[in-house]
Amino acid sequence: MQDQTVISVKNLKTYFYTNQRCNKAINGISMDIKRGKTLCIVGESGCGKSVTASSIMQLLPKLSRIEEGEIIYHSEDRGDIKIHELERNGKEMRSLRGQDIAMIFQDPMTALNPVYTVGWQIVEMIRAHENVSKKEAKARALKLLKDMGIPYPEKRIDEYPHQFSGGMRQRAMIAMAMSCNPKVLIADEPTTALDVTIQAQIFELMDKLKKEYDTAIMLITHDMGVVCELADDVAVMYMGNIIESGSAREVLKSPGHPYTKALLKSIPILGKGANQDINPIKGSTPDPFNRPTGCQFAPRCDYACDKCNEAMPEENQVGGTHMVRCIRFQEVMADGK
Amino acid sequence: MLKYILKKILGMIPMLFIITFLIYFLLDLTPGDAVSHLMDPEALARLSAEQLEALRETYGLNDPFVVRYFKWLLQLVQGNFGYSVSSGVPVSQIIAESLPATLELSGTALLISTLLGSILGVAGAIKKGTIGDNVLTVFGMIGVSIPQFFFGMVCILVFALNLEWLPVGGRTDPSVVSFFGRLKYLILPASVLGISLTAGVMRYARTSMLDTMNKEYIRTARSKGIPEWRVNLIHGFRVSLTPVVVLVGFRLPTLIAGSVVIETVFQWPGVGQVFNAAVRASNYNLVMIVALLFVIMVLFASTIVDILTAILDPRVKLDS
C-alpha cells in the first residue's frame, strides 16, 4: 500500500489563447500524487500552480486547453482513467469531480453560494454522487460539520455562509469537499485569505484528514513555512515548469535550484527582530509572452552563465526522488553546506 | 417580517398626507376658472357677475386654499372621491370601470415581459458570444429604442389590417362575451406592450447572469460534479434573479397607471385613457384620484420589492 500513486501527471502542457497569442501556462510538468501523502506545489503568483489544479479537475476557463500530456487517475474499482481525454463537463468527468477528486478554494468568502444554507450546499454534493435520501444526506452533513470542528453544528447547518466567519467557512468548504470521501483533495491556497491562527487550525485539520482517511492531498501554496510543516513531497514551479521536486526532506535540506534556495532565504524568521536580512529575489517574473530563451529563471539568477541562455536545462536526478532542472545544481547544493 | 411590513405601512401615512397636499396644491395652481368647466360657455357668458359669484360660493371655490384642501381630504377619507366635473359620474365608478381593463392589459404584458425577458436573458448569458446571443442583443437594442406607438401601429397594420387575424382595437365585442372572444382583443395590445417591456428585462437578466457566472462559487459548484444545467439554473440564475425582481417590482405601478400610449393606440378603455382625457378636459377631481392611485401603487411596489429582495437574498435584513 505504500507510495501508491493516485494521480499521475505526465508532461502536461496547458495553453491559454488570448488575442491570437498563446500563453504556455504549463509547459510540460510531471508529478505523482500519492495516497496518504501531501504534495505541496510552491511558486510565485502566476507560475501555473492553480492552472495545474484546474487541469486535473478539468475546470479550465473556456479559452484554455490541455495541449499535450497525460493526467491519469488510478481508480481502485474502475482501473486507470485518462482525465485529459474526458469531456470537460461530461458525465464521466462530473462523476470524478467531488466524488474522487474534490477541491477547496482560496477564498472561502466567495467560494460558497450566498443564497443557500451551508447544509444545503453539502447535501447537494452528497446527493449528486450518492443515491441517498435528503434526511440521510443531511445527517451526514451534520456529522461532517461536527468532525470539522464547527461549534453548534445543529444550528450552523441551517445558516447561510455570510453568518460564518472566514475560518468557519473554510471548515465548511472542507466538510463539503470531504463529504463523498474523495481519494484526492486539491487545496488551492486554502489559507491565503485567513489569518494566521486560523491557518494553523485549518492545516491541522487537513493533516488529520490525510491520516484518518488516507486521502492524497495536493496543496498549492506560496508559503515556504507551510511547506516545511505539512509537505511529504514538494514540487517547486516557476513559469510553468517544475524546476525542482522531490521529498520535502530532500528539497528543503539541500535545495539544488537557485530559485528554491532563494525562496527559502526570503522567509523572515520569527523572533529575529526587525533588523534581520530578508533576501528577496531580485527582479520580477518575466512576461509570459516574452520569455527568456533558455532557463526561465536565468535573468534573475545569481548562478546564471552563458550556457543557461541556450536551452531549458534537462531534468537531473540527484538521488532518491530528488529532481532539479539546473545545470549548475552541484555548485548550488555545495554552496548550501 | 410582519413588524417590518406594519412599520412600512405606518410610514406611508405621513407620506400620503404630503403627497395629497402636493397634488391638490399643484392642480390648484393650474390656470383657468373651475366654474368655466362646469357649464357650457354660452350659458356662462349670459351669467351676471353676481350669479357667477353665487355659483362659486355654492361650490366652495371662494374658501381659502387650506380649507378647501381639508374639505377634500375629509371627503376622500370617508370614501367619497367626488364626481367627474364633465359628466357628473362618481369618480369611484369611473375608476371601477376602467381599472379592471388596465389590470388585464398591463398584468398580461408584465407577465409576458418577465417570463420572456428572464428566459432570453439567461439563455443569452449562457450562450454568450454565439450568433443567437448577438441576435438577441440586437433585438434588445431595437426593442428598447423603438417607440411603443410606432410598434403598436405596425402591428395593427400587419396583424389586424393586412392579415386580419386580430381586431384593430377595443376591449371586447359586446355580442360575444366568451373568454376566447375577449382574448382575441387582448392578444395584440398585450403582446406589443409585453414585447416592448421584454427588452429591458432581458438586458438586465443577461448582465446579471454574466456577472454571477464569473463568481467563484460557480466554480465551486462545477467542482462538485453537478450537471451543467444545475450550475446554470440552481446556482447561477437563482442569484441573478434579485436585480431582475427589483426591476419588475418597480414596474408594478404601471399596472394601475396603465400604458397611456398603448391604451390610446388600441382604444383600450383603461385608466391610462381616462387619465389622458381627464387632463385634457381639466377634470381635476378625476386627475387627482388617478394620480393618488398611482402614488399609492409606487409606495406599495417599493415595499413589495424590499420584501422580495429579503426573501431572495438571505444577506438582506429587513429589521434594522
XYZ file of C-alpha atoms in Angstrom:
657
model
C 0.000 0.000 0.000
C 2.926 2.301 0.437
C 3.538 5.110 -2.003
C 0.550 4.206 -4.060
C 0.113 6.792 -6.768
C -3.456 8.049 -7.175
C -2.965 10.621 -9.878
C -0.035 10.754 -12.204
C 0.605 13.727 -14.414
C 2.976 13.256 -17.316
C 4.449 16.003 -19.433
C 1.312 18.129 -19.070
C 1.052 21.223 -21.227
C -1.853 23.635 -20.792
C -2.022 26.693 -23.006
C -4.198 29.790 -22.848
C -5.265 31.518 -26.024
C -5.982 35.235 -25.915
C -5.994 37.711 -28.791
C -4.274 35.260 -31.105
C -1.437 34.935 -28.635
C -0.662 31.776 -26.792
C 0.365 31.730 -23.178
C 2.072 28.483 -22.317
C 0.845 28.498 -18.736
C 2.034 24.968 -18.083
C 4.903 23.805 -20.148
C 5.413 20.121 -19.601
C 5.155 19.114 -15.970
C 5.141 15.670 -14.439
C 4.211 14.689 -10.926
C 2.677 11.933 -8.868
C 0.082 12.466 -6.204
C 0.340 9.641 -3.697
C -2.152 8.152 -1.358
C -1.948 9.437 2.206
C 0.724 11.959 1.272
C 0.726 15.689 0.872
C 2.248 17.074 -2.263
C 2.980 20.757 -1.974
C 3.223 22.850 -5.101
C 5.140 26.028 -4.423
C 5.805 29.029 -6.554
C 5.197 32.699 -7.128
C 1.909 34.111 -8.359
C 1.294 33.259 -11.983
C 3.687 30.323 -12.160
C 0.943 27.865 -13.082
C 0.078 26.326 -9.722
C -3.649 26.931 -9.945
C -3.747 26.029 -13.630
C -2.285 22.653 -12.727
C -5.126 22.132 -10.266
C -7.724 23.315 -12.765
C -6.277 20.990 -15.401
C -6.617 17.990 -13.128
C -10.215 18.963 -12.297
C -10.959 19.898 -15.934
C -12.154 23.256 -14.652
C -10.082 25.340 -17.043
C -11.546 28.538 -18.485
C -13.004 28.327 -21.979
C -10.015 29.860 -23.758
C -7.533 27.331 -22.498
C -6.925 23.689 -23.210
C -4.718 20.776 -22.367
C -2.378 20.696 -25.325
C -0.297 17.657 -24.615
C 0.490 15.167 -21.929
C -1.467 12.897 -19.674
C -3.376 13.074 -16.446
C -4.224 9.609 -15.239
C -6.377 8.810 -12.265
C -5.686 5.358 -10.874
C -9.081 4.313 -9.684
C -9.434 1.338 -7.379
C -12.524 -0.131 -8.974
C -12.565 1.334 -12.463
C -8.960 0.978 -13.490
C -6.967 3.854 -14.921
C -8.990 6.819 -16.106
C -7.436 9.208 -18.570
C -8.713 12.535 -17.303
C -7.182 14.528 -20.156
C -9.347 12.642 -22.649
C -12.648 13.198 -20.854
C -15.147 15.774 -21.969
C -14.932 18.868 -19.780
C -18.409 18.837 -18.310
C -19.264 15.356 -19.465
C -20.844 12.744 -17.254
C -17.639 10.827 -16.548
C -15.690 13.914 -15.552
C -18.548 15.040 -13.338
C -18.679 11.712 -11.596
C -14.977 12.068 -10.773
C -15.343 15.621 -9.527
C -16.430 15.745 -5.963
C -16.558 12.003 -5.545
C -12.973 11.028 -6.348
C -11.227 14.356 -6.586
C -12.503 17.238 -4.516
C -11.249 20.757 -4.387
C -11.184 23.604 -1.920
C -10.532 27.130 -2.990
C -8.525 30.088 -1.917
C -11.202 32.455 -0.721
C -13.927 30.864 1.391
C -15.733 34.210 1.438
C -16.665 33.891 -2.219
C -16.449 30.166 -2.795
C -19.770 29.344 -1.155
C -23.035 30.341 -2.768
C -24.511 33.172 -0.672
C -28.170 32.286 -1.192
C -28.133 28.703 0.046
C -27.513 27.397 3.539
C -24.244 25.637 4.239
C -26.115 22.422 4.933
C -27.959 22.653 1.625
C -24.686 23.005 -0.265
C -23.169 19.960 1.409
C -26.341 17.929 0.863
C -26.301 18.894 -2.819
C -22.796 17.477 -3.153
C -23.682 14.216 -1.411
C -26.857 13.736 -3.404
C -25.071 14.478 -6.675
C -22.962 11.365 -6.236
C -24.875 9.018 -3.988
C -28.398 7.808 -4.026
C -29.433 8.769 -0.512
C -32.499 10.469 0.900
C -32.425 14.110 1.852
C -32.678 13.187 5.504
C -29.721 10.819 5.368
C -27.642 13.321 3.452
C -28.423 15.993 5.999
C -27.457 13.703 8.858
C -24.144 13.092 7.116
C -23.628 16.793 6.523
C -24.218 17.370 10.216
C -21.646 14.763 11.158
C -19.134 16.272 8.735
C -19.566 19.731 10.195
C -19.105 18.269 13.656
C -15.975 16.414 12.549
C -14.535 19.580 11.073
C -14.810 21.224 14.455
C -17.662 23.607 13.801
C -19.369 24.510 17.085
C -23.162 24.053 17.389
C -23.390 22.179 14.067
C -27.139 21.577 14.567
C -27.689 25.308 14.407
C -24.923 26.107 11.942
C -26.129 23.665 9.319
C -29.145 25.865 8.574
C -27.204 29.092 8.471
C -26.029 30.960 5.412
C -22.356 31.430 4.518
C -22.423 35.115 5.463
C -23.259 34.124 9.024
C -19.991 32.156 9.217
C -16.564 33.593 9.944
C -13.773 33.078 7.422
C -12.239 30.137 9.239
C -15.633 28.512 9.757
C -16.420 28.919 6.093
C -13.204 27.202 5.098
C -14.079 24.395 7.520
C -17.474 24.162 5.860
C -15.742 24.069 2.453
C -13.529 21.233 3.648
C -16.573 19.452 5.077
C -18.183 19.738 1.669
C -15.053 18.558 -0.134
C -14.741 15.568 2.193
C -18.428 14.673 2.036
C -18.018 11.906 -0.527
C -14.741 10.595 0.870
C -12.606 11.646 -2.084
C -9.341 9.894 -2.813
C -7.683 13.179 -3.668
C -8.155 16.588 -2.124
C -6.836 19.543 -4.078
C -6.419 22.633 -1.946
C -5.694 25.808 -3.851
C -4.101 28.154 -1.328
C -6.747 27.285 1.246
C -5.496 29.660 3.909
C -4.317 32.693 1.969
C -7.472 34.607 2.851
C -7.422 33.619 6.523
C -5.462 34.966 9.434
C -2.508 33.054 10.787
C -4.062 31.451 13.860
C -6.885 30.086 11.732
C -4.354 28.906 9.137
C -2.747 26.609 11.655
C -6.122 25.138 12.624
C -7.066 24.502 9.006
C -3.757 22.785 8.269
C -4.075 20.686 11.391
C -7.479 19.618 10.191
C -6.163 18.720 6.751
C -3.316 16.743 8.261
C -5.800 14.859 10.413
C -7.926 14.027 7.375
C -4.902 12.787 5.493
C -4.025 10.397 8.310
C -7.556 9.251 9.082
C -8.860 8.735 5.581
C -5.602 8.115 3.740
C -6.533 10.929 1.368
C -3.963 12.185 -1.081
C -3.605 15.936 -0.755
C -2.300 18.321 -3.331
C -1.658 21.580 -1.564
C -0.947 24.684 -3.554
C 0.796 27.414 -1.664
C 3.350 30.150 -1.936
C 4.272 29.934 1.716
C 7.504 28.058 2.339
C 6.634 27.848 6.022
C 3.557 25.809 5.191
C 5.670 23.513 3.037
C 8.069 22.853 5.905
C 5.161 21.983 8.186
C 2.990 19.812 6.003
C 4.641 18.511 2.887
C 5.688 14.943 2.239
C 6.642 15.810 -1.314
C 7.387 19.164 -2.837
C 7.286 20.476 -6.375
C 8.633 23.963 -6.988
C 7.188 25.668 -10.031
C 8.496 28.584 -11.996
C 6.965 29.959 -15.204
C 5.035 26.807 -15.992
C 7.783 24.315 -15.265
C 8.595 22.222 -12.252
C 12.166 23.269 -11.622
C 12.761 21.113 -8.587
C 10.888 18.299 -6.959
C 11.369 15.511 -4.507
C 10.586 14.592 -0.966
C 10.224 17.524 1.390
C 13.341 16.489 3.246
C 15.477 16.389 0.106
C 14.261 19.645 -1.339
C 14.254 21.686 1.840
C 17.515 20.338 3.277
C 19.617 20.603 0.161
C 17.904 22.696 -2.480
C 19.513 22.183 -5.870
C 17.927 25.057 -7.735
C 18.876 28.677 -7.103
C 15.175 29.597 -7.164
C 14.243 27.155 -4.397
C 17.184 28.385 -2.429
C 16.169 31.989 -2.905
C 12.582 31.191 -1.847
C 13.852 29.619 1.347
C 16.082 32.588 2.024
C 13.291 35.076 1.601
C 11.292 33.824 4.598
C 11.580 36.134 7.587
C 12.302 34.255 10.788
C 10.070 34.941 13.748
C 11.902 36.305 16.778
C 14.899 37.552 14.871
C 13.597 41.076 15.069
C 13.106 43.788 12.507
C 16.775 44.080 11.647
C 17.228 40.674 10.103
C 18.269 40.422 6.482
C 15.471 39.220 4.269
C 16.738 38.420 0.817
C 14.019 38.939 -1.694
C 14.528 37.564 -5.180
C 15.645 40.380 -7.446
C 13.607 41.386 -10.464
C 10.182 40.099 -11.302
C 8.753 37.185 -13.240
C 9.164 37.624 -16.998
C 6.271 38.403 -19.345
C 4.791 35.046 -20.367
C 4.578 36.293 -23.964
C 8.217 37.303 -23.984
C 10.045 34.510 -22.273
C 13.786 34.098 -21.813
C 15.235 31.728 -24.394
C 16.932 29.290 -22.092
C 16.378 28.685 -18.414
C 13.345 30.729 -17.388
C 14.992 31.833 -14.174
C 18.323 32.836 -15.709
C 17.716 36.630 -15.794
C 17.138 36.685 -12.040
C 19.634 34.037 -11.087
C 22.916 34.585 -9.218
C 24.396 31.470 -10.782
C 23.476 32.306 -14.376
C 26.108 31.705 -17.037
C 26.090 31.875 -20.832
C 25.083 28.274 -21.144
C 21.890 28.988 -19.184
C 20.560 31.135 -22.003
C 20.818 28.363 -24.578
C 18.091 25.952 -23.539
C 15.892 24.991 -20.615
C 18.027 22.613 -18.535
C 17.109 18.946 -18.592
C 15.848 17.065 -15.561
C 18.719 15.901 -13.373
C 18.087 13.123 -10.896
C 20.090 13.918 -7.790
C 19.339 10.768 -5.887
C 16.193 9.356 -4.390
C 13.238 11.190 -5.840
C 15.042 14.492 -5.961
C 14.952 16.163 -9.382
C 16.487 19.505 -10.340
C 16.410 21.435 -13.602
C 19.559 23.480 -13.332
C 22.895 22.907 -14.998
C 24.913 24.159 -12.039
C 22.967 22.273 -9.370
C 26.111 20.711 -7.927
C 27.569 24.123 -7.120
C 24.249 25.298 -5.712
C 23.977 22.299 -3.445
C 27.586 22.575 -2.352
C 27.103 26.254 -1.500
C 24.358 25.461 0.947
C 26.633 23.388 3.106
C -41.086 40.441 8.600
C -44.600 41.266 9.805
C -43.222 44.006 12.000
C -41.375 45.423 9.037
C -44.469 45.477 6.855
C -46.508 47.186 9.578
C -43.789 49.752 10.070
C -43.660 50.387 6.364
C -47.439 50.856 6.127
C -47.467 53.261 9.080
C -44.643 55.166 7.443
C -46.799 55.578 4.355
C -49.438 57.650 6.172
C -47.435 60.879 6.569
C -46.029 60.332 3.100
C -49.540 60.086 1.631
C -50.581 63.178 3.549
C -47.765 65.189 1.973
C -48.467 63.774 -1.451
C -52.197 64.545 -1.372
C -51.304 68.074 -0.369
C -48.865 68.403 -3.249
C -51.330 67.016 -5.767
C -54.054 69.360 -4.566
C -51.699 72.322 -4.449
C -50.250 71.799 -7.914
C -53.637 71.340 -9.523
C -54.884 74.464 -7.743
C -52.081 76.381 -9.453
C -53.203 75.392 -12.932
C -54.742 78.322 -14.810
C -58.462 78.631 -15.542
C -61.615 79.141 -13.540
C -63.103 75.916 -12.259
C -66.584 77.315 -12.928
C -65.845 77.508 -16.638
C -65.576 73.707 -16.761
C -68.932 73.280 -15.047
C -71.272 74.600 -17.678
C -71.270 75.332 -21.365
C -69.612 78.577 -22.458
C -72.768 80.205 -23.842
C -74.653 79.821 -20.574
C -71.595 81.042 -18.744
C -71.437 84.176 -20.891
C -75.025 85.074 -20.026
C -74.422 84.909 -16.283
C -74.063 88.169 -14.406
C -71.116 88.785 -12.092
C -73.346 88.209 -9.025
C -74.658 84.926 -10.363
C -71.110 83.799 -11.089
C -70.068 84.735 -7.590
C -73.026 82.841 -6.123
C -72.064 79.809 -8.149
C -68.507 79.962 -6.833
C -69.869 80.289 -3.313
C -72.078 77.173 -3.673
C -69.163 75.088 -4.919
C -66.959 76.402 -2.125
C -64.462 77.794 -4.585
C -64.034 81.027 -2.662
C -62.811 79.365 0.526
C -59.141 79.736 1.402
C -56.901 77.048 -0.143
C -56.206 75.203 3.103
C -59.888 74.966 3.983
C -60.686 73.586 0.542
C -57.856 71.081 0.842
C -59.035 69.733 4.189
C -62.629 69.540 2.998
C -61.453 67.494 0.029
C -59.249 65.295 2.198
C -62.085 64.678 4.638
C -64.322 63.546 1.799
C -61.533 61.351 0.494
C -61.000 59.601 3.817
C -64.730 58.927 4.001
C -64.527 57.206 0.640
C -66.166 59.971 -1.332
C -63.878 60.539 -4.275
C -66.026 63.258 -5.792
C -67.686 63.452 -9.145
C -66.335 63.839 -12.599
C -66.756 67.529 -13.382
C -67.546 66.893 -17.011
C -70.033 64.005 -16.794
C -71.227 64.094 -13.216
C -70.490 60.375 -12.818
C -68.849 59.457 -9.479
C -65.073 59.157 -9.862
C -65.136 55.860 -7.985
C -67.451 54.469 -10.643
C -65.177 55.607 -13.485
C -62.173 54.033 -11.811
C -64.077 50.840 -11.100
C -64.970 50.604 -14.765
C -61.547 51.313 -16.221
C -59.244 49.689 -13.654
C -60.043 46.035 -14.489
C -59.309 46.701 -18.153
C -55.948 48.208 -17.312
C -55.078 45.435 -14.865
C -55.927 42.866 -17.516
C -53.733 44.500 -20.151
C -50.761 45.507 -18.004
C -50.848 42.301 -15.975
C -50.612 40.171 -19.101
C -47.875 42.389 -20.513
C -45.916 42.276 -17.254
C -46.194 38.500 -17.185
C -45.062 38.169 -20.808
C -42.141 40.545 -20.368
C -40.944 38.972 -17.117
C -41.026 35.393 -18.346
C -39.737 36.073 -21.838
C -37.159 38.605 -20.628
C -35.587 36.417 -17.977
C -35.570 33.287 -20.130
C -33.992 35.051 -23.129
C -31.567 36.993 -20.922
C -30.333 33.884 -19.146
C -30.122 31.931 -22.393
C -28.090 34.780 -23.911
C -25.713 34.806 -20.954
C -25.171 31.039 -21.037
C -24.584 31.056 -24.792
C -22.582 34.259 -24.631
C -20.871 35.261 -27.868
C -22.870 32.885 -30.080
C -24.961 34.039 -33.035
C -28.126 33.572 -31.003
C -26.838 35.811 -28.241
C -25.808 38.512 -30.711
C -29.194 38.401 -32.435
C -30.912 38.753 -29.054
C -28.682 41.682 -28.135
C -29.524 43.470 -31.374
C -33.241 42.818 -30.886
C -32.906 44.062 -27.336
C -31.422 47.319 -28.559
C -34.140 47.733 -31.155
C -36.769 46.861 -28.567
C -35.529 49.496 -26.165
C -35.302 52.207 -28.797
C -38.486 51.712 -30.871
C -41.344 53.925 -29.615
C -44.308 51.903 -28.367
C -46.854 53.757 -30.505
C -44.907 53.034 -33.679
C -44.502 49.369 -32.860
C -48.205 49.216 -31.980
C -49.262 50.770 -35.252
C -47.039 48.478 -37.307
C -48.584 45.504 -35.520
C -52.100 46.798 -36.186
C -51.218 47.239 -39.840
C -49.738 43.751 -40.201
C -51.874 41.557 -37.956
C -55.187 43.413 -37.983
C -55.461 45.151 -41.339
C -53.394 43.008 -43.702
C -53.641 39.538 -42.238
C -56.960 40.207 -40.487
C -56.099 37.744 -37.728
C -56.940 40.015 -34.840
C -59.214 43.005 -34.174
C -57.825 46.513 -34.620
C -58.640 47.715 -31.133
C -61.105 47.930 -28.301
C -61.552 45.522 -25.448
C -64.482 43.376 -26.368
C -67.212 42.726 -28.882
C -70.452 43.388 -26.960
C -72.214 40.483 -28.702
C -69.521 37.932 -27.769
C -68.867 37.555 -24.075
C -66.945 34.267 -24.106
C -63.417 34.138 -22.705
C -61.838 33.398 -26.079
C -63.873 36.111 -27.736
C -62.283 38.606 -25.348
C -58.852 37.022 -25.531
C -58.740 37.923 -29.226
C -58.834 41.606 -28.296
C -56.198 41.242 -25.606
C -53.539 39.462 -27.657
C -52.312 42.331 -29.787
C -52.040 45.174 -27.233
C -50.697 42.861 -24.522
C -48.063 41.432 -26.868
C -46.960 44.847 -28.075
C -46.685 46.184 -24.533
C -45.145 42.941 -23.289
C -42.531 42.702 -26.015
C -41.504 46.324 -25.659
C -41.056 45.764 -21.907
C -39.203 42.487 -22.525
C -36.096 44.151 -23.948
C -35.285 45.884 -20.658
C -35.769 42.770 -18.535
C -33.716 40.738 -20.994
C -30.738 43.062 -20.915
C -30.922 43.234 -17.146
C -31.147 39.466 -16.737
C -28.280 38.865 -19.152
C -25.899 41.283 -17.418
C -26.815 39.976 -14.001
C -26.373 36.367 -15.080
C -22.995 37.047 -16.707
C -21.871 38.749 -13.542
C -22.918 35.784 -11.425
C -21.365 33.183 -13.704
C -17.960 34.759 -13.155
C -18.247 34.346 -9.399
C -16.117 31.845 -7.596
C -18.996 29.867 -6.164
C -19.915 28.873 -9.696
C -16.512 27.213 -9.975
C -17.156 25.565 -6.630
C -20.476 24.317 -7.955
C -18.747 22.852 -11.014
C -16.095 21.252 -8.818
C -18.870 19.389 -7.007
C -19.623 17.446 -10.155
C -23.226 18.536 -10.525
C -24.719 18.742 -14.029
C -24.214 21.921 -16.006
C -27.925 22.835 -16.010
C -27.887 22.787 -12.218
C -24.830 25.036 -12.186
C -26.592 27.453 -14.528
C -30.080 27.454 -13.064
C -29.840 26.478 -9.406
C -26.594 28.327 -8.692
C -26.359 30.982 -11.397
C -29.910 32.027 -12.169
C -31.120 31.885 -8.586
C -28.549 34.504 -7.576
C -29.058 36.644 -10.686
C -32.774 36.781 -10.014
C -32.621 39.518 -7.370
C -31.896 42.523 -9.618
C -34.445 41.284 -12.151
C -37.119 41.102 -9.466
C -36.276 44.640 -8.396
C -36.735 45.873 -11.968
C -40.040 44.060 -12.402
C -41.209 45.223 -8.975
C -40.708 48.834 -9.852
C -42.803 48.296 -12.951
C -45.805 47.296 -10.839
C -47.187 50.860 -10.721
C -47.771 50.667 -14.471
C -50.346 48.012 -13.629
C -52.585 50.832 -12.404
C -51.477 53.800 -14.397
C -51.546 51.664 -17.464
C -49.700 52.489 -20.584
C -51.292 55.669 -21.854
C -49.687 55.227 -25.253
C -50.705 51.626 -25.876
C -54.199 52.192 -24.495
C -54.654 55.125 -26.833
C -53.293 53.307 -29.889
C -55.516 50.285 -29.291
C -58.501 52.257 -27.905
C -58.266 50.181 -24.777
C -60.759 51.576 -22.230
C -58.320 51.673 -19.330
C -57.176 54.094 -16.654
C -54.494 55.477 -18.935
C -57.069 56.657 -21.429
C -59.319 58.041 -18.708
C -56.389 59.933 -17.232
C -55.398 61.303 -20.613
C -58.924 62.557 -21.288
C -59.291 63.973 -17.789
C -56.114 66.020 -18.046
C -57.186 67.496 -21.371
C -60.619 68.405 -20.032
C -59.188 69.863 -16.798
C -61.292 67.284 -14.986
C -59.390 67.855 -11.747
C -61.361 65.575 -9.456
C -60.570 62.623 -11.666
C -56.949 63.631 -12.274
C -56.306 63.889 -8.537
C -57.706 60.478 -7.748
C -55.849 58.725 -10.565
C -52.619 60.471 -9.571
C -53.186 59.413 -5.990
C -53.768 55.809 -7.040
C -50.524 55.875 -8.947
C -48.630 57.210 -5.936
C -50.080 54.547 -3.659
C -49.017 51.913 -6.166
C -45.447 53.240 -6.226
C -45.244 53.135 -2.427
C -46.762 49.677 -2.426
C -44.312 48.447 -5.091
C -41.287 49.664 -3.173
C -42.443 47.719 -0.121
C -43.029 44.618 -2.222
C -39.554 44.961 -3.751
C -37.975 45.250 -0.299
C -39.742 42.144 0.910
C -38.942 40.126 -2.214
C -35.276 41.114 -2.044
C -35.120 39.964 1.553
C -36.720 36.662 0.615
C -34.381 36.109 -2.344
C -31.142 37.203 -0.737
C -30.551 35.971 2.810
C -27.855 38.619 3.296
C -30.508 41.344 3.253
C -32.011 42.033 6.659
C -35.280 43.916 6.917
C -35.367 44.739 10.616
C -32.569 47.103 11.407
